Short mmCIF file of N, CA and C in Angstrom, two decimals:
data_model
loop_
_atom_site.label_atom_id
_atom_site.label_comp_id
_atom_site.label_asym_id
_atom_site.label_seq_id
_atom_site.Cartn_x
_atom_site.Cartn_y
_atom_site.Cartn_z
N UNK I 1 105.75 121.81 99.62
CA UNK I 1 104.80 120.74 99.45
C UNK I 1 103.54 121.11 100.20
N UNK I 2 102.79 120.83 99.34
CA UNK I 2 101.14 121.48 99.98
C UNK I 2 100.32 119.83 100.33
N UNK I 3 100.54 119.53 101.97
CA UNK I 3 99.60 118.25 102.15
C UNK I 3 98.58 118.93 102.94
N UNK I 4 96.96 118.42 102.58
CA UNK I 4 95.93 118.84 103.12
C UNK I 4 95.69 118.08 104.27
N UNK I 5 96.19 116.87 104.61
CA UNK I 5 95.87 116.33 106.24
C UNK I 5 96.84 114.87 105.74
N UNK I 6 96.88 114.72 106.73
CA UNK I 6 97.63 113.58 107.21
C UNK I 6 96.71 112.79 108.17
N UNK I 7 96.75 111.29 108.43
CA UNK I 7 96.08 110.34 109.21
C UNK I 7 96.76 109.49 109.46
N UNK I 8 96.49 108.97 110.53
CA UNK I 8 97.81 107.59 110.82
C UNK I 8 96.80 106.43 110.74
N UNK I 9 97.12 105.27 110.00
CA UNK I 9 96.18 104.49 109.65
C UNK I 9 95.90 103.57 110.78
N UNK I 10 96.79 103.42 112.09
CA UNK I 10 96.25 102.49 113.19
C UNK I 10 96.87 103.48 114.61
N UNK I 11 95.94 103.52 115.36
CA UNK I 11 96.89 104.15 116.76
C UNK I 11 96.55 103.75 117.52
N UNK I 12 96.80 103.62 119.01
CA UNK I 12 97.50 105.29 119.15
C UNK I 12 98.82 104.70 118.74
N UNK I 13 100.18 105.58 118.82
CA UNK I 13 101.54 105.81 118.12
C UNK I 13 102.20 106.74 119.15
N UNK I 14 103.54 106.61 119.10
CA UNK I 14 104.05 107.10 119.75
C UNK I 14 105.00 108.06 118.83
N UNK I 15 105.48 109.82 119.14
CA UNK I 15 105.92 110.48 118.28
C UNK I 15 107.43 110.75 117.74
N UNK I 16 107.27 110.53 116.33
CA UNK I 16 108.56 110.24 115.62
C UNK I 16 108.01 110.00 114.41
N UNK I 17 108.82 110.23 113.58
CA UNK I 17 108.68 109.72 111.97
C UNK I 17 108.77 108.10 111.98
N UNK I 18 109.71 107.60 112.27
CA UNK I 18 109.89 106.41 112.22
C UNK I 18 108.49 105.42 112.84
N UNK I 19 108.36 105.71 114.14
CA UNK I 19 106.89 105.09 114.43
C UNK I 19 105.93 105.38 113.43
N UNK I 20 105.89 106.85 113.43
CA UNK I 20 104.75 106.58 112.21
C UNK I 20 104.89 106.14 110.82
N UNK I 21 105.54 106.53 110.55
CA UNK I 21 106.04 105.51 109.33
C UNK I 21 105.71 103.93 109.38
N UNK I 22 106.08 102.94 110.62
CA UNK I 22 105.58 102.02 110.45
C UNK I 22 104.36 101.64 111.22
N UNK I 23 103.10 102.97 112.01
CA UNK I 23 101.98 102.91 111.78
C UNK I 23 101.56 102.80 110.64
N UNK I 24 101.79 103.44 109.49
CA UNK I 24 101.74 103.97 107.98
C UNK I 24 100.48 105.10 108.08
N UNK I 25 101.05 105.97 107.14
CA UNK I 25 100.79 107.59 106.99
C UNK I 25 99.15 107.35 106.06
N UNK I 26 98.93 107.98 106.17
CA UNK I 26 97.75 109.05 104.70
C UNK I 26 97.91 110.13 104.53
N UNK I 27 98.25 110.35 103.24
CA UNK I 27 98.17 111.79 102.67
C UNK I 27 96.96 111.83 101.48
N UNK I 28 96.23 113.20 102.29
CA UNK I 28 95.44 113.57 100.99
C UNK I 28 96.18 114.32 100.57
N UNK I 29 96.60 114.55 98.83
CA UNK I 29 97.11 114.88 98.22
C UNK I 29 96.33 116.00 97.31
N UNK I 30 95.45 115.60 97.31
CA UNK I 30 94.10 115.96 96.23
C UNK I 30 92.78 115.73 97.03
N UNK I 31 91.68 116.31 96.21
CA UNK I 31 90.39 115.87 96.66
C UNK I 31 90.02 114.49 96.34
N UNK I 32 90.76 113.85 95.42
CA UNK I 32 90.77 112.52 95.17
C UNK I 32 91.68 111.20 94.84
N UNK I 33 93.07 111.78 95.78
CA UNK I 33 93.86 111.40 95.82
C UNK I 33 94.51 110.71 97.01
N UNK I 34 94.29 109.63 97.56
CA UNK I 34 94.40 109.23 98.93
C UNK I 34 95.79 108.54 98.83
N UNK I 35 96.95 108.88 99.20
CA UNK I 35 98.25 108.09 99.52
C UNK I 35 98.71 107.30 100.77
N UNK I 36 99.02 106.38 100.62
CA UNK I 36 99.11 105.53 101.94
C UNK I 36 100.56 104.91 101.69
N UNK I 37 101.55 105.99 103.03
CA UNK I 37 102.66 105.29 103.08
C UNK I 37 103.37 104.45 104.36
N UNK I 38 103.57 103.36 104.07
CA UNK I 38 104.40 102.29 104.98
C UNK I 38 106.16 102.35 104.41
N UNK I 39 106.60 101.37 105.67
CA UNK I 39 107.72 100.73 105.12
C UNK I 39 107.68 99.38 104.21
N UNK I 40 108.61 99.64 103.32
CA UNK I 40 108.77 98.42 101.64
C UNK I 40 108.40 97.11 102.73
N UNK I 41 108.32 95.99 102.48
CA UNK I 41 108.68 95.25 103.34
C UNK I 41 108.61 93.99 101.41
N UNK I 42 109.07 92.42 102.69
CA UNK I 42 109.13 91.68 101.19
C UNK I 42 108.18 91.14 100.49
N UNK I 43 107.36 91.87 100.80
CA UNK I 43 105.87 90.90 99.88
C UNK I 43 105.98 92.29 98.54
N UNK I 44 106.62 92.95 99.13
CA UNK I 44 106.64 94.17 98.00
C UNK I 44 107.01 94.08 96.29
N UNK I 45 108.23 93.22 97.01
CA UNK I 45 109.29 92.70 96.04
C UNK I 45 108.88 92.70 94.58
N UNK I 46 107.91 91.79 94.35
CA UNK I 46 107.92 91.16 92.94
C UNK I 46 106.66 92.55 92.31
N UNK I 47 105.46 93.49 93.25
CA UNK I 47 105.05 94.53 92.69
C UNK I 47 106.19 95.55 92.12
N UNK I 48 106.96 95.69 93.12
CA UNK I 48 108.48 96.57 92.48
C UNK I 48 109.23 95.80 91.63
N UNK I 49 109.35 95.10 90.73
CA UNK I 49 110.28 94.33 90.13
C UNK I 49 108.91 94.89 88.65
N UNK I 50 107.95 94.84 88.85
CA UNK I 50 107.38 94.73 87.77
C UNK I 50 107.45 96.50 87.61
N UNK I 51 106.62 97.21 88.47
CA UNK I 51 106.99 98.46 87.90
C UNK I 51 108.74 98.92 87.31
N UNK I 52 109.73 98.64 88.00
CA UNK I 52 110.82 98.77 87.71
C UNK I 52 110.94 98.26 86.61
N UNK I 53 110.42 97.30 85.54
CA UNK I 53 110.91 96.73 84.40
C UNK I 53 109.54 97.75 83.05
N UNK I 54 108.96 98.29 83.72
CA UNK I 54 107.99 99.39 83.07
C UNK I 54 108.62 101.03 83.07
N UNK I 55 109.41 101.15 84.21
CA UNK I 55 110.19 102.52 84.22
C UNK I 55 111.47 102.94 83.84
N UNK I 56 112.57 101.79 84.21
CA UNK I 56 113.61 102.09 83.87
C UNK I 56 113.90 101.10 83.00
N UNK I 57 115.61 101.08 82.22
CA UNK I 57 116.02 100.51 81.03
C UNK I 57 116.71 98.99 81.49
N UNK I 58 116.80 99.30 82.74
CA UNK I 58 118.04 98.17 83.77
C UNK I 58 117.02 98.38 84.85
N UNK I 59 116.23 97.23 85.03
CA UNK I 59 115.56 97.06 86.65
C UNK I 59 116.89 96.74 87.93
N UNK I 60 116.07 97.10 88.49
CA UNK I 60 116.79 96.23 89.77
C UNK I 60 116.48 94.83 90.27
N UNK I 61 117.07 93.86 90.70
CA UNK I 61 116.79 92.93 91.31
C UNK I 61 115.89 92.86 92.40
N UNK I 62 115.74 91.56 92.51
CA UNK I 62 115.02 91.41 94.08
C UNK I 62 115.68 91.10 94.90
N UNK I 63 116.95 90.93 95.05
CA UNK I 63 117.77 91.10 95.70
C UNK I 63 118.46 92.75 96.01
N UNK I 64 118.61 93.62 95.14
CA UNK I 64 118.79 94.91 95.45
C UNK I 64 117.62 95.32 96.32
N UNK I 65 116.56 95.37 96.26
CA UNK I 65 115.06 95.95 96.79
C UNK I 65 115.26 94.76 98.17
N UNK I 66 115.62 93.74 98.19
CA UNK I 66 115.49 93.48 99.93
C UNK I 66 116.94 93.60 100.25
N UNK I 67 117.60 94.09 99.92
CA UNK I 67 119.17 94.40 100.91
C UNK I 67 118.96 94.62 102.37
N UNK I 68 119.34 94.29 102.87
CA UNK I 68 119.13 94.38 104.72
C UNK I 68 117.62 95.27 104.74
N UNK I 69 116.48 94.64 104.54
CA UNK I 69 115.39 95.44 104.47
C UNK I 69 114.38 95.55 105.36
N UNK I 70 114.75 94.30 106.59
CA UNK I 70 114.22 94.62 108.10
C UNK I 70 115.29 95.47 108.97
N UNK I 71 116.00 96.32 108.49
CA UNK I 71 116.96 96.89 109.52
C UNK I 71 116.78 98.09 109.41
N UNK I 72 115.54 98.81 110.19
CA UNK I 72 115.21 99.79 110.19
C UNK I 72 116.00 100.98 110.28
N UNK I 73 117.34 101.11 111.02
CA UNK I 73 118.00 101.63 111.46
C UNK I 73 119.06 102.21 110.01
N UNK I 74 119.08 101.02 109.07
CA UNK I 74 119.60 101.11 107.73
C UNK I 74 119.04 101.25 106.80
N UNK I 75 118.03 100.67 106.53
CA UNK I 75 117.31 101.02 105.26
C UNK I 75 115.72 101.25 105.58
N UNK I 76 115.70 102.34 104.84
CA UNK I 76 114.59 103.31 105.21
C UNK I 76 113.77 103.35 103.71
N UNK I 77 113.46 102.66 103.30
CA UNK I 77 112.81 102.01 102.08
C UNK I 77 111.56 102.48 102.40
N UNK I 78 110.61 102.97 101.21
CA UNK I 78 109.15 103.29 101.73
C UNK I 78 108.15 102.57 100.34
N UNK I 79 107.01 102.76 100.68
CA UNK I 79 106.18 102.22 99.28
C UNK I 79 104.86 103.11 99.35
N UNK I 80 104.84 103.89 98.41
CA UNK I 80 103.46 104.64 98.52
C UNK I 80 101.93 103.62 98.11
N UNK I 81 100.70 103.86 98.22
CA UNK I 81 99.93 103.25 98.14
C UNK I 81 98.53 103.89 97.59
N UNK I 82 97.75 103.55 96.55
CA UNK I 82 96.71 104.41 96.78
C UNK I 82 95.37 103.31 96.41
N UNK I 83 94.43 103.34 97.22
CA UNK I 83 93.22 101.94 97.15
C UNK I 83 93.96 100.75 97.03
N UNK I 84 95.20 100.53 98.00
CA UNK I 84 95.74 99.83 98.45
C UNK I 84 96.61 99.15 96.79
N UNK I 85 96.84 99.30 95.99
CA UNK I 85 97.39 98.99 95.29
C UNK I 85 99.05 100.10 95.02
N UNK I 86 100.25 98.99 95.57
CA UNK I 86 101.51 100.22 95.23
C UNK I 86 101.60 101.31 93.67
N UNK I 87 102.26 102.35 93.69
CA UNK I 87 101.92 103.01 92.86
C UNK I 87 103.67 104.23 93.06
N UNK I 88 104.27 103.82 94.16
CA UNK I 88 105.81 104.44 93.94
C UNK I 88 106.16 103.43 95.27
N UNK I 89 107.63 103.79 94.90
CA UNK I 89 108.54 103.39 96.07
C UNK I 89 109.82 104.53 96.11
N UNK I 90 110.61 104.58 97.45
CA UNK I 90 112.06 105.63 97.50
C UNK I 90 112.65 104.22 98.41
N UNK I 91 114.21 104.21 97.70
CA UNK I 91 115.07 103.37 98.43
C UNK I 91 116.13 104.35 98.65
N UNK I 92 116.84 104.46 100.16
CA UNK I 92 117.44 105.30 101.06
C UNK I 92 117.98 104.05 102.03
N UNK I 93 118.91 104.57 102.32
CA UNK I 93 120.09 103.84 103.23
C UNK I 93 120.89 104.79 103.92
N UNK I 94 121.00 104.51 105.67
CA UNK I 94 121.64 105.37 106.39
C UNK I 94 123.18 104.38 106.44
N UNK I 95 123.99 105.36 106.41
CA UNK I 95 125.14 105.16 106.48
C UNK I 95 125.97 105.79 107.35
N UNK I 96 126.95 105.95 108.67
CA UNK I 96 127.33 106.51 109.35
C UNK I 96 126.19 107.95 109.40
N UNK I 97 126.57 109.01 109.19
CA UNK I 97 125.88 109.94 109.47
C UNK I 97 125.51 110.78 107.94
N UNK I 98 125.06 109.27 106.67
CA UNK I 98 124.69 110.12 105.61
C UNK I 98 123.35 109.01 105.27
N UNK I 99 122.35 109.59 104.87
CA UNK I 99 121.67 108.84 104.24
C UNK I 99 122.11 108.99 102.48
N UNK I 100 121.97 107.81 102.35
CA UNK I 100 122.00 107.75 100.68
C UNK I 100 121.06 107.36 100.01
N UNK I 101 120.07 108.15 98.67
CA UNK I 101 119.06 107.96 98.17
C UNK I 101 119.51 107.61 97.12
N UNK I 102 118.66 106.34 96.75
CA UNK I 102 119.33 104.86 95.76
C UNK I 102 118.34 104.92 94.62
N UNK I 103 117.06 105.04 95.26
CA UNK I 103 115.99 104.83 93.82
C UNK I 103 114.95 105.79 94.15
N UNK I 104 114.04 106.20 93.23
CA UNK I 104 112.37 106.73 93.47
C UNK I 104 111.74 106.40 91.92
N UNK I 105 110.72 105.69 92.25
CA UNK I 105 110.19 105.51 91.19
C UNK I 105 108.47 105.86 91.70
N UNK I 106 107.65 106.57 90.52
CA UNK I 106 106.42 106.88 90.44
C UNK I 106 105.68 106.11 89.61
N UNK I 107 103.96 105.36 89.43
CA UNK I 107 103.75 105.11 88.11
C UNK I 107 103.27 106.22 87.21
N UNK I 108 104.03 105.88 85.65
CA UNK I 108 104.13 107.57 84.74
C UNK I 108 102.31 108.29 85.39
N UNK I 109 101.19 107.40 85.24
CA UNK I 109 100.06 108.14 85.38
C UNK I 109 99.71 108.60 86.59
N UNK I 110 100.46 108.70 87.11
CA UNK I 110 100.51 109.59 88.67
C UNK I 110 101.82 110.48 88.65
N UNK I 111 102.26 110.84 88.24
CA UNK I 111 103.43 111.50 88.30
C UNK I 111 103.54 113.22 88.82
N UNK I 112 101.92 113.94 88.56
CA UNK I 112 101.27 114.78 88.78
C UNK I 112 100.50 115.31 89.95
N UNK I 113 100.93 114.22 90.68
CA UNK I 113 99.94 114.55 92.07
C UNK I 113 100.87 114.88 93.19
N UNK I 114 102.16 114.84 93.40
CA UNK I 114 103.23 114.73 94.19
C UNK I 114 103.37 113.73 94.95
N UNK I 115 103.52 113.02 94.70
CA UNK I 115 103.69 111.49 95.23
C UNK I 115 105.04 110.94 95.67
N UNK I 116 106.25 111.53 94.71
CA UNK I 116 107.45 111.41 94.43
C UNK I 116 108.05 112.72 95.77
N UNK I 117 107.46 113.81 95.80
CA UNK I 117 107.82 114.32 96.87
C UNK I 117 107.45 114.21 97.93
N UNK I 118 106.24 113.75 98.35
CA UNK I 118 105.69 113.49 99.67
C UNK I 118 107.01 112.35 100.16
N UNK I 119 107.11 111.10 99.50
CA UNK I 119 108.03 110.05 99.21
C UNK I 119 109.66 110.50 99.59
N UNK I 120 109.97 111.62 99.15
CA UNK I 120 111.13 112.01 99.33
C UNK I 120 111.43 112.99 101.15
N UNK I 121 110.77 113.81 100.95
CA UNK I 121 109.69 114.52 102.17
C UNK I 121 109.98 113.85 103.28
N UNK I 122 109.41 112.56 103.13
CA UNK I 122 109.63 111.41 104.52
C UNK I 122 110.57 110.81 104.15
N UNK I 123 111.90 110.16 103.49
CA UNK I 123 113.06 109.83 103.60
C UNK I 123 114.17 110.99 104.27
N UNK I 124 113.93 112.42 103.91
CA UNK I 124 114.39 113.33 104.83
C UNK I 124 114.33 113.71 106.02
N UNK I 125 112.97 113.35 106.52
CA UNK I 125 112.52 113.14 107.72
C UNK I 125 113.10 112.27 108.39
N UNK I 126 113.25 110.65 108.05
CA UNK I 126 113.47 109.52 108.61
C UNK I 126 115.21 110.00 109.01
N UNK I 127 115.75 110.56 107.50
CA UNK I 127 117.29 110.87 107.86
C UNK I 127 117.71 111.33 108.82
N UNK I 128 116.76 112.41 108.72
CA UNK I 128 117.04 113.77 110.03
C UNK I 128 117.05 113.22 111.56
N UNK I 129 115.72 112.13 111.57
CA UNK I 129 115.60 111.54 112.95
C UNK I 129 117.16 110.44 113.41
N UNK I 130 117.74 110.19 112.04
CA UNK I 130 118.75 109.16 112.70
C UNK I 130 119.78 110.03 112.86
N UNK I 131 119.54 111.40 112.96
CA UNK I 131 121.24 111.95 112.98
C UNK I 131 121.82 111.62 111.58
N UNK I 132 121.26 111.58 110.51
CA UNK I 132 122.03 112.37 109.61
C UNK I 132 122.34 113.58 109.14
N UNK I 133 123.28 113.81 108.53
CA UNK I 133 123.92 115.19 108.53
C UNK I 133 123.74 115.95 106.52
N UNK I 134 123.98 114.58 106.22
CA UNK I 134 123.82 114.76 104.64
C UNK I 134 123.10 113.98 103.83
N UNK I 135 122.60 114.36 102.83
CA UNK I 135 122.29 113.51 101.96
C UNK I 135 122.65 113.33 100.56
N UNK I 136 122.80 112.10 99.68
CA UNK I 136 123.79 111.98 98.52
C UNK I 136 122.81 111.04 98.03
N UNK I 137 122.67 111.57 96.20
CA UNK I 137 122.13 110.51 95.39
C UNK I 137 122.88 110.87 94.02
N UNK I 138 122.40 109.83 93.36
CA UNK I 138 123.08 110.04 92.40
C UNK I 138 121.68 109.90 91.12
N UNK I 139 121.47 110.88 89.61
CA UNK I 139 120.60 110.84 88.94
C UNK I 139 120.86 111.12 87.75
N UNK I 140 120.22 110.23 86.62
CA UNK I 140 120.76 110.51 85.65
C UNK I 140 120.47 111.93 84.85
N UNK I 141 121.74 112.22 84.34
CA UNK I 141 122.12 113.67 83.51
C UNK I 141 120.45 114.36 82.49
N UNK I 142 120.31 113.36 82.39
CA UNK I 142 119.21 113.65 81.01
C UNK I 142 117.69 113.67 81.96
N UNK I 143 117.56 113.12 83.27
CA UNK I 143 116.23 112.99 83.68
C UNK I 143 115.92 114.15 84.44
N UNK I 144 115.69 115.03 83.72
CA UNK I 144 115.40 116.94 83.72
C UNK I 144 114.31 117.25 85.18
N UNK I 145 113.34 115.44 84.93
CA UNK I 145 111.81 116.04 85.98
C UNK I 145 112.28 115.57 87.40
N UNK I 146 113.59 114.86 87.58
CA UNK I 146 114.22 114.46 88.54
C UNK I 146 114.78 115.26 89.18
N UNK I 147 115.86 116.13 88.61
CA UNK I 147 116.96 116.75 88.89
C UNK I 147 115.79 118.34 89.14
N UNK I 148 114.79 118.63 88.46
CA UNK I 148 114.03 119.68 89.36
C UNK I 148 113.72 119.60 90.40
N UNK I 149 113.34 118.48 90.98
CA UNK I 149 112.54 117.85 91.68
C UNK I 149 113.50 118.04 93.20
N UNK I 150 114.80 117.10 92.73
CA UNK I 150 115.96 116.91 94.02
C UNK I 150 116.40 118.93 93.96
N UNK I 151 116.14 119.95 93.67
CA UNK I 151 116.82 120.89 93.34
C UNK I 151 115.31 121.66 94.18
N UNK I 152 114.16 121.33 94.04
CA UNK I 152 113.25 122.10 95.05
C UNK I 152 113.51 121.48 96.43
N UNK I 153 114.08 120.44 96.64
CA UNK I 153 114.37 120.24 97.93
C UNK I 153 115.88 120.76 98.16
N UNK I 154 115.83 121.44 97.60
CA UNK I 154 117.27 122.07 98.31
C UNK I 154 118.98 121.08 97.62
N UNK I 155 118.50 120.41 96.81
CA UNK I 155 120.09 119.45 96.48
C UNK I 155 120.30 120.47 95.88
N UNK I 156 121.60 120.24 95.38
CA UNK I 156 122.73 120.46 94.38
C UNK I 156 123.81 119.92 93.78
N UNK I 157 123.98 120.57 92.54
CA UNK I 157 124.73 118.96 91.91
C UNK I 157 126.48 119.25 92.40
N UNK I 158 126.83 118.39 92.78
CA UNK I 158 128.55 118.29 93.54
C UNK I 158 129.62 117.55 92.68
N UNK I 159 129.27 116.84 92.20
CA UNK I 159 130.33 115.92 90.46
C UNK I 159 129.39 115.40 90.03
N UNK I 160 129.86 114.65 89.15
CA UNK I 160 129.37 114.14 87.89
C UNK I 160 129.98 112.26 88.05
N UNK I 161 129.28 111.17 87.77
CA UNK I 161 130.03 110.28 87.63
C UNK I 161 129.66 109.62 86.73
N UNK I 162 130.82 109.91 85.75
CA UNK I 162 131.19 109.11 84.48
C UNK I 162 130.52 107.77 84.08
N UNK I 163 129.98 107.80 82.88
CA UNK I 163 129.27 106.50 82.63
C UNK I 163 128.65 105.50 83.67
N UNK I 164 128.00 106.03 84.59
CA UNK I 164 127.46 105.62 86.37
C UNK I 164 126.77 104.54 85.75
N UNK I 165 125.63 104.65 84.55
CA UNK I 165 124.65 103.77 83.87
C UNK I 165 125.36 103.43 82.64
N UNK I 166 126.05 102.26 82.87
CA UNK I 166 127.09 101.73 81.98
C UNK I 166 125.95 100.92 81.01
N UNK I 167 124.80 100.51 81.17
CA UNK I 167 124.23 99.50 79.67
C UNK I 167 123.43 100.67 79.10
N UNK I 168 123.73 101.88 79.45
CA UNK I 168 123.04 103.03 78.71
C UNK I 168 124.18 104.23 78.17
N UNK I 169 125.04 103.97 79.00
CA UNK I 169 126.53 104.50 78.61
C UNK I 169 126.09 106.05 78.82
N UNK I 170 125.52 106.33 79.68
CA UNK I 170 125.06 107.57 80.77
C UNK I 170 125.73 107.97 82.00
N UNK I 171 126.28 109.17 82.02
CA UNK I 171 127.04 109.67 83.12
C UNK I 171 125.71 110.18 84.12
N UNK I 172 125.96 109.98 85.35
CA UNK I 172 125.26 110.50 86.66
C UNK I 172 125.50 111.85 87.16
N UNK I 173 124.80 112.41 87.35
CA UNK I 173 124.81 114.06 88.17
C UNK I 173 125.16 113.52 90.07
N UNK I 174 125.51 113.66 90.46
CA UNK I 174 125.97 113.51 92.17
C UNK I 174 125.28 115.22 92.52
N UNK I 175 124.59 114.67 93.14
CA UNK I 175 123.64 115.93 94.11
C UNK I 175 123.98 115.10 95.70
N UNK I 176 123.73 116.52 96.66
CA UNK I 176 123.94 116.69 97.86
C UNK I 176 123.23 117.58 98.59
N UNK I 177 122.56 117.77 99.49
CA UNK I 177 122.23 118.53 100.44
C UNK I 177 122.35 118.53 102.10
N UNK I 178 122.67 119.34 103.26
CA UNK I 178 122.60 118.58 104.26
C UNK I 178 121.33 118.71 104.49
N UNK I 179 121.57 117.73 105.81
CA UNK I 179 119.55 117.72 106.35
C UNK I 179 119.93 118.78 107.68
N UNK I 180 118.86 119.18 107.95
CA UNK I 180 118.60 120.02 109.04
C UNK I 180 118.34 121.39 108.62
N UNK I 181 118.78 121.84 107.26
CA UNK I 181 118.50 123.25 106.58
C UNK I 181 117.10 123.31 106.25
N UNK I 182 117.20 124.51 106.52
CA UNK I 182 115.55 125.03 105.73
C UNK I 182 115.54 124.71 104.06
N UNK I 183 114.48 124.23 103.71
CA UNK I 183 114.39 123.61 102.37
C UNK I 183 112.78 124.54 101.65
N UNK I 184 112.46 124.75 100.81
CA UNK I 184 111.09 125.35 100.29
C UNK I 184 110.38 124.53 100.30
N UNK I 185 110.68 122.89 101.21
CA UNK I 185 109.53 122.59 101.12
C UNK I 185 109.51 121.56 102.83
N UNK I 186 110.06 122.93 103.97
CA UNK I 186 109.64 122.44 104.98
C UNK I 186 111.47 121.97 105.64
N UNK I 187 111.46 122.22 107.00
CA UNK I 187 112.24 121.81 107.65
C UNK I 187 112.82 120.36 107.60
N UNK I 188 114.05 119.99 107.19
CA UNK I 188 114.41 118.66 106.78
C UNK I 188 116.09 118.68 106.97
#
């Protein structure tokens, strides 16, 4: 991942992913591409409910998207931002010593700028800081720009689970990587 600077949008901060994370980040991405990432929080909700019913076939609830979603320690939920309007989110959950990556969604007309990896980038980060050891998601078989995507960060696919997206009658790829390995796109 090629980021040209980073900014912390309020300081001073104290050092860790997690603090900065909820300073919230800037990434220039581009010469005209300004990303601004925080933690999801619930005013998020109903912007993610609408992209989610524009991206996938089965949204998620607003109840899935705030699951224990002030418990920093557990859910490590992020929302990218650009001229302050959301534009992706990654939902991740630490679990004993695994984080588990639940969702990433981009909007399609940004999909090109790396947004989705910067996004992923810092859920590995956040993992790594809690002492996790692994990471596990699950993606569907057919979503080719996904499964490249989890595969430059170092995943790999470990089973398969059977009809996972049952109102699409779609089996899931199960990818895995641990954290702490060297990855091609940066220590994670």
């Amino acid at each position: 991942m090629h980021i040209n600077n980073i900014q912390l949008n309020n300081s001073p901060v104290t050092v860790g992913w997690s603090n900065l994370i909820d300073q919230g980040l800037e990434f220039d991405l581009n010469d005209q591409l300004k990303l601004q990432v925080r933690r999801m929080d619930q005013s998020d909700i109903e912007t993610l409910q609408t992209m989610e019913q524009k991206i996938f076939l089965t949204p998620w609830s607003a109840d899935s998207f705030s699951y224990r979603l002030g418990e920093k320690n557990f859910n490590v939920s992020l929302v990218g931002t650009v001229d302050e309007a959301v534009v992706a989110y990654s939902v991740a959950y630490v679990v004993n010593d695994e984080l588990h990556f639940s969702n990433l969604a981009v909007e399609p007309k940004l999909r090109e700028f790396g947004i989705g990896k910067t996004l992923l980038w810092l859920s590995l980060k956040l993992g790594a800081e809690q002492k996790c050891r692994v990471v596990q998601l699950e993606v569907r078989k057919t979503n080719q720009a996904a499964i490249r995507l989890y595969e430059k960060f170092g995943f790999r696919i470990v089973g398969v689970r059977k009809n996972y997206y049952v109102e699409e009658n779609e089996d899931a790829l199960l990818m895995s990587r641990e954290i702490n390995k060297e990855s091609p796109h940066g220590m994670v």
